[in-house]
């Protein structure tokens, strides 16, 4: 049996005014996130195939770390900004 213990999602984010919009792909599925920054905390609302993911992000130095919850699964995101584009690597840890 070969089963991956974790699945990776790559996201491309761009900032429109004060709202960050992310497009994520994972195994032929697409996740769209809307993020807004409240003080120093970024809150994201993501939708994917009738499922909703809510993320809380904090910035440590130049790296953004997000903790997301989605239907009994926990998502950890690592985001870094290259020029004006934010690239996120999502690691899913199924229960």
PDB file of N, CA and C in Angstrom:
ATOM      1  N   UNK A   1       0.835  -1.190   0.000  1.00  0.00           N
ATOM      2  CA  UNK A   1       0.000   0.000   0.000  1.00  0.00           C
ATOM      3  C   UNK A   1       0.877   1.250   0.000  1.00  0.00           C
ATOM      4  N   UNK A   2       0.658   2.091  -0.955  1.00  0.00           N
ATOM      5  CA  UNK A   2       1.379   3.355  -0.981  1.00  0.00           C
ATOM      6  C   UNK A   2       0.372   4.471  -0.816  1.00  0.00           C
ATOM      7  N   UNK A   3       0.486   5.131   0.302  1.00  0.00           N
ATOM      8  CA  UNK A   3      -0.452   6.216   0.594  1.00  0.00           C
ATOM      9  C   UNK A   3       0.314   7.408   1.149  1.00  0.00           C
ATOM     10  N   UNK A   4       0.115   8.538   0.542  1.00  0.00           N
ATOM     11  CA  UNK A   4       0.810   9.740   1.000  1.00  0.00           C
ATOM     12  C   UNK A   4       0.203  10.210   2.311  1.00  0.00           C
ATOM     13  N   UNK A   5       1.074  10.499   3.257  1.00  0.00           N
ATOM     14  CA  UNK A   5       0.582  10.944   4.554  1.00  0.00           C
ATOM     15  C   UNK A   5       0.207  12.418   4.523  1.00  0.00           C
ATOM     16  N   UNK A   6       0.700  13.124   3.535  1.00  0.00           N
ATOM     17  CA  UNK A   6       0.366  14.532   3.439  1.00  0.00           C
ATOM     18  C   UNK A   6       0.277  14.946   1.977  1.00  0.00           C
ATOM     19  N   UNK A   7      -0.593  15.884   1.713  1.00  0.00           N
ATOM     20  CA  UNK A   7      -0.789  16.388   0.361  1.00  0.00           C
ATOM     21  C   UNK A   7      -0.409  17.854   0.336  1.00  0.00           C
ATOM     22  N   UNK A   8       0.288  18.256  -0.697  1.00  0.00           N
ATOM     23  CA  UNK A   8       0.749  19.629  -0.773  1.00  0.00           C
ATOM     24  C   UNK A   8      -0.075  20.431  -1.761  1.00  0.00           C
ATOM     25  N   UNK A   9      -0.346  21.645  -1.378  1.00  0.00           N
ATOM     26  CA  UNK A   9      -1.067  22.578  -2.234  1.00  0.00           C
ATOM     27  C   UNK A   9      -0.205  23.807  -2.451  1.00  0.00           C
ATOM     28  N   UNK A  10      -0.151  24.264  -3.669  1.00  0.00           N
ATOM     29  CA  UNK A  10       0.613  25.469  -3.977  1.00  0.00           C
ATOM     30  C   UNK A  10      -0.363  26.586  -4.311  1.00  0.00           C
ATOM     31  N   UNK A  11      -0.155  27.726  -3.681  1.00  0.00           N
ATOM     32  CA  UNK A  11      -1.059  28.858  -3.874  1.00  0.00           C
ATOM     33  C   UNK A  11      -0.310  30.055  -4.447  1.00  0.00           C
ATOM     34  N   UNK A  12      -0.986  30.767  -5.319  1.00  0.00           N
ATOM     35  CA  UNK A  12      -0.474  32.038  -5.817  1.00  0.00           C
ATOM     36  C   UNK A  12      -1.407  33.138  -5.337  1.00  0.00           C
ATOM     37  N   UNK A  13      -0.835  34.115  -4.642  1.00  0.00           N
ATOM     38  CA  UNK A  13      -1.650  35.170  -4.048  1.00  0.00           C
ATOM     39  C   UNK A  13      -1.243  36.526  -4.609  1.00  0.00           C
ATOM     40  N   UNK A  14      -2.222  37.365  -4.851  1.00  0.00           N
ATOM     41  CA  UNK A  14      -1.932  38.735  -5.245  1.00  0.00           C
ATOM     42  C   UNK A  14      -2.798  39.666  -4.408  1.00  0.00           C
ATOM     43  N   UNK A  15      -2.284  40.853  -4.160  1.00  0.00           N
ATOM     44  CA  UNK A  15      -2.976  41.779  -3.268  1.00  0.00           C
ATOM     45  C   UNK A  15      -3.677  42.861  -4.077  1.00  0.00           C
ATOM     46  N   UNK A  16      -4.967  42.972  -3.878  1.00  0.00           N
ATOM     47  CA  UNK A  16      -5.751  44.019  -4.518  1.00  0.00           C
ATOM     48  C   UNK A  16      -6.183  44.985  -3.430  1.00  0.00           C
ATOM     49  N   UNK A  17      -5.635  46.191  -3.458  1.00  0.00           N
ATOM     50  CA  UNK A  17      -5.860  47.163  -2.399  1.00  0.00           C
ATOM     51  C   UNK A  17      -5.456  46.529  -1.070  1.00  0.00           C
ATOM     52  N   UNK A  18      -6.389  46.303  -0.165  1.00  0.00           N
ATOM     53  CA  UNK A  18      -6.022  45.725   1.131  1.00  0.00           C
ATOM     54  C   UNK A  18      -6.501  44.294   1.266  1.00  0.00           C
ATOM     55  N   UNK A  19      -6.922  43.696   0.156  1.00  0.00           N
ATOM     56  CA  UNK A  19      -7.421  42.322   0.181  1.00  0.00           C
ATOM     57  C   UNK A  19      -6.491  41.429  -0.629  1.00  0.00           C
ATOM     58  N   UNK A  20      -6.109  40.317  -0.039  1.00  0.00           N
ATOM     59  CA  UNK A  20      -5.262  39.348  -0.723  1.00  0.00           C
ATOM     60  C   UNK A  20      -6.127  38.231  -1.280  1.00  0.00           C
ATOM     61  N   UNK A  21      -5.971  37.968  -2.558  1.00  0.00           N
ATOM     62  CA  UNK A  21      -6.723  36.905  -3.215  1.00  0.00           C
ATOM     63  C   UNK A  21      -5.750  35.800  -3.610  1.00  0.00           C
ATOM     64  N   UNK A  22      -6.071  34.575  -3.187  1.00  0.00           N
ATOM     65  CA  UNK A  22      -5.189  33.441  -3.461  1.00  0.00           C
ATOM     66  C   UNK A  22      -5.900  32.413  -4.328  1.00  0.00           C
ATOM     67  N   UNK A  23      -5.150  31.832  -5.242  1.00  0.00           N
ATOM     68  CA  UNK A  23      -5.655  30.731  -6.045  1.00  0.00           C
ATOM     69  C   UNK A  23      -4.791  29.516  -5.759  1.00  0.00           C
ATOM     70  N   UNK A  24      -5.412  28.453  -5.241  1.00  0.00           N
ATOM     71  CA  UNK A  24      -4.670  27.266  -4.826  1.00  0.00           C
ATOM     72  C   UNK A  24      -5.114  26.061  -5.646  1.00  0.00           C
ATOM     73  N   UNK A  25      -4.148  25.227  -5.971  1.00  0.00           N
ATOM     74  CA  UNK A  25      -4.483  24.002  -6.688  1.00  0.00           C
ATOM     75  C   UNK A  25      -3.991  22.806  -5.880  1.00  0.00           C
ATOM     76  N   UNK A  26      -4.772  21.735  -5.870  1.00  0.00           N
ATOM     77  CA  UNK A  26      -4.390  20.517  -5.158  1.00  0.00           C
ATOM     78  C   UNK A  26      -5.152  19.350  -5.758  1.00  0.00           C
ATOM     79  N   UNK A  27      -4.413  18.469  -6.389  1.00  0.00           N
ATOM     80  CA  UNK A  27      -4.997  17.256  -6.941  1.00  0.00           C
ATOM     81  C   UNK A  27      -6.248  17.575  -7.765  1.00  0.00           C
ATOM     82  N   UNK A  28      -6.077  18.350  -8.795  1.00  0.00           N
ATOM     83  CA  UNK A  28      -7.155  18.681  -9.725  1.00  0.00           C
ATOM     84  C   UNK A  28      -8.322  19.410  -9.062  1.00  0.00           C
ATOM     85  N   UNK A  29      -8.120  19.919  -7.875  1.00  0.00           N
ATOM     86  CA  UNK A  29      -9.157  20.709  -7.215  1.00  0.00           C
ATOM     87  C   UNK A  29      -8.620  22.109  -6.987  1.00  0.00           C
ATOM     88  N   UNK A  30      -9.497  23.081  -7.041  1.00  0.00           N
ATOM     89  CA  UNK A  30      -9.076  24.469  -6.922  1.00  0.00           C
ATOM     90  C   UNK A  30      -9.682  25.090  -5.670  1.00  0.00           C
ATOM     91  N   UNK A  31      -8.846  25.770  -4.915  1.00  0.00           N
ATOM     92  CA  UNK A  31      -9.298  26.491  -3.731  1.00  0.00           C
ATOM     93  C   UNK A  31      -9.091  27.984  -3.954  1.00  0.00           C
ATOM     94  N   UNK A  32     -10.109  28.760  -3.689  1.00  0.00           N
ATOM     95  CA  UNK A  32     -10.005  30.208  -3.809  1.00  0.00           C
ATOM     96  C   UNK A  32     -10.132  30.820  -2.423  1.00  0.00           C
ATOM     97  N   UNK A  33      -9.176  31.681  -2.089  1.00  0.00           N
ATOM     98  CA  UNK A  33      -9.154  32.278  -0.751  1.00  0.00           C
ATOM     99  C   UNK A  33      -9.257  33.794  -0.847  1.00  0.00           C
ATOM    100  N   UNK A  34      -9.994  34.368   0.073  1.00  0.00           N
ATOM    101  CA  UNK A  34     -10.026  35.814   0.248  1.00  0.00           C
ATOM    102  C   UNK A  34      -9.454  36.126   1.619  1.00  0.00           C
ATOM    103  N   UNK A  35      -8.398  36.948   1.628  1.00  0.00           N
ATOM    104  CA  UNK A  35      -7.710  37.236   2.888  1.00  0.00           C
ATOM    105  C   UNK A  35      -7.763  38.731   3.167  1.00  0.00           C
ATOM    106  N   UNK A  36      -7.955  39.068   4.422  1.00  0.00           N
ATOM    107  CA  UNK A  36      -7.876  40.467   4.819  1.00  0.00           C
ATOM    108  C   UNK A  36      -7.043  40.553   6.095  1.00  0.00           C
ATOM    109  N   UNK A  37      -6.348  41.664   6.240  1.00  0.00           N
ATOM    110  CA  UNK A  37      -5.426  41.804   7.365  1.00  0.00           C
ATOM    111  C   UNK A  37      -6.038  42.688   8.440  1.00  0.00           C
ATOM    112  N   UNK A  38      -6.152  42.145   9.625  1.00  0.00           N
ATOM    113  CA  UNK A  38      -6.641  42.899  10.772  1.00  0.00           C
ATOM    114  C   UNK A  38      -5.461  43.121  11.704  1.00  0.00           C
ATOM    115  N   UNK A  39      -5.031  44.367  11.810  1.00  0.00           N
ATOM    116  CA  UNK A  39      -3.816  44.688  12.542  1.00  0.00           C
ATOM    117  C   UNK A  39      -2.669  43.861  11.980  1.00  0.00           C
ATOM    118  N   UNK A  40      -2.095  42.943  12.738  1.00  0.00           N
ATOM    119  CA  UNK A  40      -0.977  42.147  12.225  1.00  0.00           C
ATOM    120  C   UNK A  40      -1.363  40.709  11.965  1.00  0.00           C
ATOM    121  N   UNK A  41      -2.656  40.426  11.982  1.00  0.00           N
ATOM    122  CA  UNK A  41      -3.137  39.062  11.757  1.00  0.00           C
ATOM    123  C   UNK A  41      -3.932  39.014  10.457  1.00  0.00           C
ATOM    124  N   UNK A  42      -3.607  38.046   9.623  1.00  0.00           N
ATOM    125  CA  UNK A  42      -4.320  37.862   8.363  1.00  0.00           C
ATOM    126  C   UNK A  42      -5.347  36.753   8.515  1.00  0.00           C
ATOM    127  N   UNK A  43      -6.582  37.043   8.164  1.00  0.00           N
ATOM    128  CA  UNK A  43      -7.653  36.059   8.236  1.00  0.00           C
ATOM    129  C   UNK A  43      -8.101  35.736   6.818  1.00  0.00           C
ATOM    130  N   UNK A  44      -8.125  34.441   6.492  1.00  0.00           N
ATOM    131  CA  UNK A  44      -8.489  34.012   5.144  1.00  0.00           C
ATOM    132  C   UNK A  44      -9.746  33.157   5.180  1.00  0.00           C
ATOM    133  N   UNK A  45     -10.591  33.352   4.186  1.00  0.00           N
ATOM    134  CA  UNK A  45     -11.756  32.505   4.011  1.00  0.00           C
ATOM    135  C   UNK A  45     -11.620  31.814   2.661  1.00  0.00           C
ATOM    136  N   UNK A  46     -11.572  30.485   2.689  1.00  0.00           N
ATOM    137  CA  UNK A  46     -11.327  29.714   1.472  1.00  0.00           C
ATOM    138  C   UNK A  46     -12.509  28.795   1.188  1.00  0.00           C
ATOM    139  N   UNK A  47     -12.834  28.666  -0.071  1.00  0.00           N
ATOM    140  CA  UNK A  47     -13.890  27.741  -0.459  1.00  0.00           C
ATOM    141  C   UNK A  47     -13.323  26.729  -1.452  1.00  0.00           C
ATOM    142  N   UNK A  48     -13.752  25.482  -1.330  1.00  0.00           N
ATOM    143  CA  UNK A  48     -13.277  24.436  -2.234  1.00  0.00           C
ATOM    144  C   UNK A  48     -14.307  23.329  -2.298  1.00  0.00           C
ATOM    145  N   UNK A  49     -14.926  23.193  -3.428  1.00  0.00           N
ATOM    146  CA  UNK A  49     -15.869  22.109  -3.678  1.00  0.00           C
ATOM    147  C   UNK A  49     -16.847  21.966  -2.511  1.00  0.00           C
ATOM    148  N   UNK A  50     -17.614  22.981  -2.268  1.00  0.00           N
ATOM    149  CA  UNK A  50     -18.645  22.976  -1.234  1.00  0.00           C
ATOM    150  C   UNK A  50     -18.088  22.804   0.176  1.00  0.00           C
ATOM    151  N   UNK A  51     -16.792  22.968   0.332  1.00  0.00           N
ATOM    152  CA  UNK A  51     -16.202  22.912   1.673  1.00  0.00           C
ATOM    153  C   UNK A  51     -15.535  24.248   1.952  1.00  0.00           C
ATOM    154  N   UNK A  52     -15.539  24.634   3.214  1.00  0.00           N
ATOM    155  CA  UNK A  52     -14.999  25.932   3.589  1.00  0.00           C
ATOM    156  C   UNK A  52     -13.786  25.749   4.489  1.00  0.00           C
ATOM    157  N   UNK A  53     -12.737  26.471   4.172  1.00  0.00           N
ATOM    158  CA  UNK A  53     -11.534  26.460   4.996  1.00  0.00           C
ATOM    159  C   UNK A  53     -11.337  27.853   5.588  1.00  0.00           C
ATOM    160  N   UNK A  54     -11.120  27.917   6.878  1.00  0.00           N
ATOM    161  CA  UNK A  54     -10.848  29.186   7.539  1.00  0.00           C
ATOM    162  C   UNK A  54      -9.416  29.163   8.047  1.00  0.00           C
ATOM    163  N   UNK A  55      -8.668  30.212   7.696  1.00  0.00           N
ATOM    164  CA  UNK A  55      -7.252  30.252   8.064  1.00  0.00           C
ATOM    165  C   UNK A  55      -6.955  31.466   8.934  1.00  0.00           C
ATOM    166  N   UNK A  56      -6.076  31.268   9.899  1.00  0.00           N
ATOM    167  CA  UNK A  56      -5.525  32.364  10.687  1.00  0.00           C
ATOM    168  C   UNK A  56      -4.032  32.408  10.412  1.00  0.00           C
ATOM    169  N   UNK A  57      -3.560  33.575   9.970  1.00  0.00           N
ATOM    170  CA  UNK A  57      -2.158  33.691   9.575  1.00  0.00           C
ATOM    171  C   UNK A  57      -1.452  34.733  10.424  1.00  0.00           C
ATOM    172  N   UNK A  58      -0.216  34.438  10.790  1.00  0.00           N
ATOM    173  CA  UNK A  58       0.614  35.416  11.475  1.00  0.00           C
ATOM    174  C   UNK A  58       1.951  35.481  10.753  1.00  0.00           C
ATOM    175  N   UNK A  59       2.565  36.639  10.797  1.00  0.00           N
ATOM    176  CA  UNK A  59       3.824  36.829  10.077  1.00  0.00           C
ATOM    177  C   UNK A  59       4.995  36.790  11.038  1.00  0.00           C
ATOM    178  N   UNK A  60       5.913  35.880  10.781  1.00  0.00           N
ATOM    179  CA  UNK A  60       7.137  35.783  11.570  1.00  0.00           C
ATOM    180  C   UNK A  60       8.280  36.213  10.669  1.00  0.00           C
ATOM    181  N   UNK A  61       8.876  37.346  10.972  1.00  0.00           N
ATOM    182  CA  UNK A  61       9.891  37.930  10.104  1.00  0.00           C
ATOM    183  C   UNK A  61       9.310  38.105   8.714  1.00  0.00           C
ATOM    184  N   UNK A  62       9.836  37.404   7.714  1.00  0.00           N
ATOM    185  CA  UNK A  62       9.325  37.565   6.348  1.00  0.00           C
ATOM    186  C   UNK A  62       8.531  36.358   5.895  1.00  0.00           C
ATOM    187  N   UNK A  63       8.215  35.462   6.817  1.00  0.00           N
ATOM    188  CA  UNK A  63       7.466  34.254   6.483  1.00  0.00           C
ATOM    189  C   UNK A  63       6.102  34.295   7.162  1.00  0.00           C
ATOM    190  N   UNK A  64       5.066  34.022   6.401  1.00  0.00           N
ATOM    191  CA  UNK A  64       3.708  33.976   6.942  1.00  0.00           C
ATOM    192  C   UNK A  64       3.319  32.530   7.218  1.00  0.00           C
ATOM    193  N   UNK A  65       2.918  32.257   8.445  1.00  0.00           N
ATOM    194  CA  UNK A  65       2.498  30.916   8.828  1.00  0.00           C
ATOM    195  C   UNK A  65       0.999  30.943   9.092  1.00  0.00           C
ATOM    196  N   UNK A  66       0.272  30.020   8.447  1.00  0.00           N
ATOM    197  CA  UNK A  66      -1.178  29.985   8.583  1.00  0.00           C
ATOM    198  C   UNK A  66      -1.617  28.669   9.207  1.00  0.00           C
ATOM    199  N   UNK A  67      -2.612  28.738  10.050  1.00  0.00           N
ATOM    200  CA  UNK A  67      -3.241  27.541  10.599  1.00  0.00           C
ATOM    201  C   UNK A  67      -4.683  27.515  10.116  1.00  0.00           C
ATOM    202  N   UNK A  68      -5.031  26.461   9.394  1.00  0.00           N
ATOM    203  CA  UNK A  68      -6.352  26.390   8.771  1.00  0.00           C
ATOM    204  C   UNK A  68      -7.107  25.172   9.279  1.00  0.00           C
ATOM    205  N   UNK A  69      -8.408  25.306   9.397  1.00  0.00           N
ATOM    206  CA  UNK A  69      -9.243  24.171   9.768  1.00  0.00           C
ATOM    207  C   UNK A  69     -10.228  23.903   8.639  1.00  0.00           C
ATOM    208  N   UNK A  70     -10.432  22.628   8.344  1.00  0.00           N
ATOM    209  CA  UNK A  70     -11.351  22.276   7.259  1.00  0.00           C
ATOM    210  C   UNK A  70     -11.864  20.870   7.467  1.00  0.00           C
ATOM    211  N   UNK A  71     -13.088  20.749   7.869  1.00  0.00           N
ATOM    212  CA  UNK A  71     -13.768  19.462   7.964  1.00  0.00           C
ATOM    213  C   UNK A  71     -12.869  18.411   8.620  1.00  0.00           C
ATOM    214  N   UNK A  72     -12.562  18.623   9.872  1.00  0.00           N
ATOM    215  CA  UNK A  72     -11.782  17.675  10.665  1.00  0.00           C
ATOM    216  C   UNK A  72     -10.361  17.488  10.158  1.00  0.00           C
ATOM    217  N   UNK A  73      -9.914  18.390   9.296  1.00  0.00           N
ATOM    218  CA  UNK A  73      -8.525  18.319   8.846  1.00  0.00           C
ATOM    219  C   UNK A  73      -7.837  19.620   9.196  1.00  0.00           C
ATOM    220  N   UNK A  74      -6.551  19.536   9.463  1.00  0.00           N
ATOM    221  CA  UNK A  74      -5.779  20.714   9.819  1.00  0.00           C
ATOM    222  C   UNK A  74      -4.793  21.015   8.696  1.00  0.00           C
ATOM    223  N   UNK A  75      -4.753  22.256   8.290  1.00  0.00           N
ATOM    224  CA  UNK A  75      -3.848  22.681   7.236  1.00  0.00           C
ATOM    225  C   UNK A  75      -2.829  23.647   7.813  1.00  0.00           C
ATOM    226  N   UNK A  76      -1.575  23.413   7.509  1.00  0.00           N
ATOM    227  CA  UNK A  76      -0.523  24.337   7.900  1.00  0.00           C
ATOM    228  C   UNK A  76       0.055  24.945   6.630  1.00  0.00           C
ATOM    229  N   UNK A  77       0.104  26.267   6.591  1.00  0.00           N
ATOM    230  CA  UNK A  77       0.565  26.943   5.386  1.00  0.00           C
ATOM    231  C   UNK A  77       1.842  27.718   5.672  1.00  0.00           C
ATOM    232  N   UNK A  78       2.757  27.658   4.744  1.00  0.00           N
ATOM    233  CA  UNK A  78       3.958  28.482   4.805  1.00  0.00           C
ATOM    234  C   UNK A  78       3.956  29.381   3.582  1.00  0.00           C
ATOM    235  N   UNK A  79       3.977  30.683   3.819  1.00  0.00           N
ATOM    236  CA  UNK A  79       3.907  31.630   2.710  1.00  0.00           C
ATOM    237  C   UNK A  79       5.131  32.534   2.719  1.00  0.00           C
ATOM    238  N   UNK A  80       5.663  32.804   1.555  1.00  0.00           N
ATOM    239  CA  UNK A  80       6.751  33.764   1.452  1.00  0.00           C
ATOM    240  C   UNK A  80       6.465  34.684   0.268  1.00  0.00           C
ATOM    241  N   UNK A  81       6.932  35.907   0.364  1.00  0.00           N
ATOM    242  CA  UNK A  81       6.610  36.895  -0.667  1.00  0.00           C
ATOM    243  C   UNK A  81       7.796  37.086  -1.599  1.00  0.00           C
ATOM    244  N   UNK A  82       7.555  36.863  -2.873  1.00  0.00           N
ATOM    245  CA  UNK A  82       8.579  37.084  -3.887  1.00  0.00           C
ATOM    246  C   UNK A  82       8.153  38.306  -4.686  1.00  0.00           C
ATOM    247  N   UNK A  83       8.898  39.385  -4.559  1.00  0.00           N
ATOM    248  CA  UNK A  83       8.525  40.656  -5.166  1.00  0.00           C
ATOM    249  C   UNK A  83       7.125  41.028  -4.690  1.00  0.00           C
ATOM    250  N   UNK A  84       6.146  41.078  -5.580  1.00  0.00           N
ATOM    251  CA  UNK A  84       4.798  41.473  -5.167  1.00  0.00           C
ATOM    252  C   UNK A  84       3.845  40.298  -5.172  1.00  0.00           C
ATOM    253  N   UNK A  85       4.375  39.095  -5.301  1.00  0.00           N
ATOM    254  CA  UNK A  85       3.544  37.892  -5.336  1.00  0.00           C
ATOM    255  C   UNK A  85       3.835  37.035  -4.112  1.00  0.00           C
ATOM    256  N   UNK A  86       2.783  36.610  -3.435  1.00  0.00           N
ATOM    257  CA  UNK A  86       2.925  35.733  -2.276  1.00  0.00           C
ATOM    258  C   UNK A  86       2.682  34.294  -2.705  1.00  0.00           C
ATOM    259  N   UNK A  87       3.653  33.445  -2.422  1.00  0.00           N
ATOM    260  CA  UNK A  87       3.541  32.031  -2.763  1.00  0.00           C
ATOM    261  C   UNK A  87       3.399  31.240  -1.468  1.00  0.00           C
ATOM    262  N   UNK A  88       2.369  30.403  -1.402  1.00  0.00           N
ATOM    263  CA  UNK A  88       2.101  29.631  -0.193  1.00  0.00           C
ATOM    264  C   UNK A  88       2.232  28.143  -0.474  1.00  0.00           C
ATOM    265  N   UNK A  89       2.803  27.432   0.475  1.00  0.00           N
ATOM    266  CA  UNK A  89       2.871  25.979   0.406  1.00  0.00           C
ATOM    267  C   UNK A  89       2.010  25.429   1.535  1.00  0.00           C
ATOM    268  N   UNK A  90       0.964  24.733   1.159  1.00  0.00           N
ATOM    269  CA  UNK A  90       0.017  24.193   2.134  1.00  0.00           C
ATOM    270  C   UNK A  90       0.316  22.714   2.349  1.00  0.00           C
ATOM    271  N   UNK A  91       0.411  22.308   3.589  1.00  0.00           N
ATOM    272  CA  UNK A  91       0.606  20.899   3.918  1.00  0.00           C
ATOM    273  C   UNK A  91      -0.607  20.434   4.702  1.00  0.00           C
ATOM    274  N   UNK A  92      -1.292  19.425   4.180  1.00  0.00           N
ATOM    275  CA  UNK A  92      -2.507  18.916   4.820  1.00  0.00           C
ATOM    276  C   UNK A  92      -2.174  17.690   5.656  1.00  0.00           C
ATOM    277  N   UNK A  93      -2.643  17.685   6.878  1.00  0.00           N
ATOM    278  CA  UNK A  93      -2.438  16.549   7.760  1.00  0.00           C
ATOM    279  C   UNK A  93      -3.786  15.927   8.088  1.00  0.00           C
ATOM    280  N   UNK A  94      -4.191  14.902   7.362  1.00  0.00           N
ATOM    281  CA  UNK A  94      -5.483  14.259   7.659  1.00  0.00           C
ATOM    282  C   UNK A  94      -5.453  13.586   9.015  1.00  0.00           C
ATOM    283  N   UNK A  95      -6.607  13.519   9.643  1.00  0.00           N
ATOM    284  CA  UNK A  95      -6.691  12.850  10.950  1.00  0.00           C
ATOM    285  C   UNK A  95      -6.578  11.357  10.788  1.00  0.00           C
TER     286      UNK A  95
END
